[in-house]
């Protein structure tokens, strides 16, 4: 049987990059977008806007869909577009990594690479955003794993 891919989704700080880096043939969508654009995610948000970044994510996901045997670590917002969730299902098994807001805060508090969390590094903000996104992650996922 032809093996498809494993896609890791979930909120910032739930361990997608950490888990995928330990596995072979890993692709991190944030890292690939940064490499292709020649700038950081923060600069893409600041100079081109979030919408442009989301379009880059969708385009990359569609490209990766035809690959096989990859572990694809998706940026935390990738699962939010229904269009992306549908492409993910075709691309492979979608694993949703989860964590409590307190744990996420601990993991992201010394990292300034995430524009959405700049000035928002507190449990209330993270908890609210997580709640807003919860149904999207759930709908996109085949299985959930608490990290
Ligand atoms: C985002 C998550 C980030 C990155 C960008 C937006 C989000 O990826 O794609 O900052 O909207 O949740 P990580 O989940 O890898 O931090």
Tab-separated table of C-alpha atoms and ligand atoms in Angstrom:
chain	number	residue	atom	x	y	z
A	1	UNK	CA	0.000	0.000	0.000
A	2	UNK	CA	1.231	3.453	-0.843
A	3	UNK	CA	2.031	5.409	2.297
A	4	UNK	CA	0.948	9.012	2.522
A	5	UNK	CA	2.219	11.658	4.906
A	6	UNK	CA	1.750	12.587	8.560
A	7	UNK	CA	0.705	16.177	9.170
A	8	UNK	CA	1.179	17.732	12.607
A	9	UNK	CA	-1.240	20.526	13.481
A	10	UNK	CA	-2.046	22.431	16.682
A	11	UNK	CA	-1.579	25.709	18.490
A	12	UNK	CA	1.770	27.496	18.766
A	13	UNK	CA	3.933	25.813	21.393
A	14	UNK	CA	2.288	22.387	21.272
A	15	UNK	CA	5.470	20.729	19.973
A	16	UNK	CA	4.936	20.333	16.217
A	17	UNK	CA	8.460	21.348	15.227
A	18	UNK	CA	10.054	19.512	18.166
A	19	UNK	CA	8.257	16.274	17.343
A	20	UNK	CA	8.848	16.441	13.599
A	21	UNK	CA	12.541	17.324	13.969
A	22	UNK	CA	13.059	13.999	15.765
A	23	UNK	CA	11.548	12.098	12.876
A	24	UNK	CA	12.994	11.511	9.465
A	25	UNK	CA	12.027	13.422	6.312
A	26	UNK	CA	10.577	16.346	8.127
A	27	UNK	CA	9.168	19.455	6.458
A	28	UNK	CA	8.319	22.492	8.571
A	29	UNK	CA	5.995	24.811	6.629
A	30	UNK	CA	7.135	27.931	8.529
A	31	UNK	CA	10.796	27.159	7.848
A	32	UNK	CA	10.190	26.432	4.178
A	33	UNK	CA	8.189	29.649	3.702
A	34	UNK	CA	10.954	31.654	5.433
A	35	UNK	CA	13.584	30.065	3.218
A	36	UNK	CA	11.663	30.700	0.004
A	37	UNK	CA	10.722	34.264	0.904
A	38	UNK	CA	14.175	35.047	2.258
A	39	UNK	CA	12.671	36.638	5.358
A	40	UNK	CA	11.323	35.670	8.758
A	41	UNK	CA	7.626	35.027	9.471
A	42	UNK	CA	7.594	38.263	11.499
A	43	UNK	CA	8.885	40.225	8.497
A	44	UNK	CA	6.372	38.571	6.171
A	45	UNK	CA	3.538	39.569	8.547
A	46	UNK	CA	4.918	43.113	8.858
A	47	UNK	CA	5.766	43.734	5.202
A	48	UNK	CA	3.253	41.633	3.265
A	49	UNK	CA	0.479	41.097	5.824
A	50	UNK	CA	-1.087	38.046	7.436
A	51	UNK	CA	-3.381	37.329	4.455
A	52	UNK	CA	-0.376	37.030	2.120
A	53	UNK	CA	1.246	34.633	4.611
A	54	UNK	CA	-1.937	32.526	4.785
A	55	UNK	CA	-1.973	32.327	0.975
A	56	UNK	CA	1.653	31.149	1.002
A	57	UNK	CA	0.666	28.432	3.488
A	58	UNK	CA	-2.220	27.207	1.317
A	59	UNK	CA	-0.050	27.182	-1.787
A	60	UNK	CA	2.711	25.224	-0.034
A	61	UNK	CA	0.272	22.719	1.436
A	62	UNK	CA	-1.155	22.006	-2.017
A	63	UNK	CA	2.367	21.463	-3.283
A	64	UNK	CA	3.232	19.064	-0.436
A	65	UNK	CA	0.018	17.086	-0.887
A	66	UNK	CA	1.513	15.021	-3.680
A	67	UNK	CA	4.589	14.042	-1.622
A	68	UNK	CA	4.875	10.723	0.186
A	69	UNK	CA	6.397	9.606	3.514
A	70	UNK	CA	6.919	13.090	4.877
A	71	UNK	CA	6.279	14.400	8.375
A	72	UNK	CA	4.820	17.831	7.717
A	73	UNK	CA	4.856	20.271	10.615
A	74	UNK	CA	2.176	22.843	9.782
A	75	UNK	CA	2.219	26.421	11.098
A	76	UNK	CA	-0.284	26.890	13.929
A	77	UNK	CA	-2.808	28.679	11.722
A	78	UNK	CA	-2.702	26.248	8.811
A	79	UNK	CA	-5.720	24.222	9.949
A	80	UNK	CA	-7.938	27.313	10.234
A	81	UNK	CA	-8.901	27.544	6.565
A	82	UNK	CA	-11.460	24.888	5.631
A	83	UNK	CA	-9.760	24.673	2.249
A	84	UNK	CA	-6.479	23.716	3.951
A	85	UNK	CA	-8.167	21.161	6.199
A	86	UNK	CA	-9.581	19.434	3.110
A	87	UNK	CA	-6.153	19.360	1.422
A	88	UNK	CA	-4.610	17.952	4.632
A	89	UNK	CA	-7.035	15.040	4.666
A	90	UNK	CA	-5.932	14.133	1.150
A	91	UNK	CA	-2.268	14.598	2.032
A	92	UNK	CA	-2.169	12.077	4.861
A	93	UNK	CA	-2.985	11.419	8.510
A	94	UNK	CA	-3.529	14.610	10.503
A	95	UNK	CA	-2.220	14.498	14.081
A	96	UNK	CA	-3.331	17.311	16.370
A	97	UNK	CA	-0.879	18.116	19.153
A	98	UNK	CA	-2.517	19.724	22.185
A	99	UNK	CA	-1.371	21.464	25.360
A	100	UNK	CA	-2.861	23.606	28.119
A	101	UNK	CA	-2.511	27.426	27.815
A	102	UNK	CA	-0.170	27.466	30.854
A	103	UNK	CA	2.138	24.910	29.207
A	104	UNK	CA	2.056	26.774	25.895
A	105	UNK	CA	2.982	30.030	27.649
A	106	UNK	CA	5.972	28.352	29.317
A	107	UNK	CA	7.170	27.055	25.958
A	108	UNK	CA	6.776	30.271	23.968
A	109	UNK	CA	7.571	32.971	26.519
A	110	UNK	CA	11.214	33.477	25.549
A	111	UNK	CA	10.591	33.291	21.803
A	112	UNK	CA	9.741	36.433	19.834
A	113	UNK	CA	9.364	34.800	16.431
A	114	UNK	CA	5.559	34.641	16.556
A	115	UNK	CA	3.911	37.936	15.547
A	116	UNK	CA	0.501	36.970	16.949
A	117	UNK	CA	1.935	36.529	20.436
A	118	UNK	CA	3.982	39.713	20.536
A	119	UNK	CA	2.725	41.682	23.532
A	120	UNK	CA	0.176	38.916	24.156
A	121	UNK	CA	2.187	36.442	26.150
A	122	UNK	CA	-0.321	35.661	28.849
A	123	UNK	CA	-2.587	32.726	29.688
A	124	UNK	CA	-5.791	34.692	29.022
A	125	UNK	CA	-4.874	35.652	25.447
A	126	UNK	CA	-3.564	32.189	24.623
A	127	UNK	CA	-6.605	30.516	26.200
A	128	UNK	CA	-9.022	32.736	24.233
A	129	UNK	CA	-7.274	32.199	20.895
A	130	UNK	CA	-7.076	28.482	21.560
A	131	UNK	CA	-10.808	28.423	22.293
A	132	UNK	CA	-11.569	30.302	19.055
A	133	UNK	CA	-9.505	27.814	17.066
A	134	UNK	CA	-10.490	24.641	18.898
A	135	UNK	CA	-13.302	23.514	16.564
A	136	UNK	CA	-11.123	24.070	13.478
A	137	UNK	CA	-8.275	21.937	14.837
A	138	UNK	CA	-10.750	19.270	15.916
A	139	UNK	CA	-12.432	19.174	12.519
A	140	UNK	CA	-9.107	18.944	10.681
A	141	UNK	CA	-7.640	16.189	12.858
A	142	UNK	CA	-7.737	12.407	12.545
A	143	UNK	CA	-6.190	11.880	15.987
A	144	UNK	CA	-5.221	14.093	18.940
A	145	UNK	CA	-2.128	13.699	21.117
A	146	UNK	CA	-1.622	15.683	24.330
A	147	UNK	CA	1.918	16.980	24.635
B	1	LIG	C1	0.903	30.986	13.605
B	1	LIG	C2	1.785	30.018	14.055
B	1	LIG	C3	3.214	30.033	13.715
B	1	LIG	C4	3.447	30.762	12.397
B	1	LIG	C5	2.836	32.135	12.441
B	1	LIG	C6	1.314	32.072	12.698
B	1	LIG	C7	-0.523	30.894	14.037
B	1	LIG	O1	3.684	28.686	13.617
B	1	LIG	O2	2.961	30.045	11.301
B	1	LIG	O3	3.476	32.869	13.440
B	1	LIG	O4	-1.374	31.598	13.462
B	1	LIG	O5	-0.817	30.076	14.952
B	1	LIG	P1	3.999	27.750	14.905
B	1	LIG	O6	2.703	27.122	15.313
B	1	LIG	O7	4.961	26.765	14.374
B	1	LIG	O8	4.562	28.624	15.954
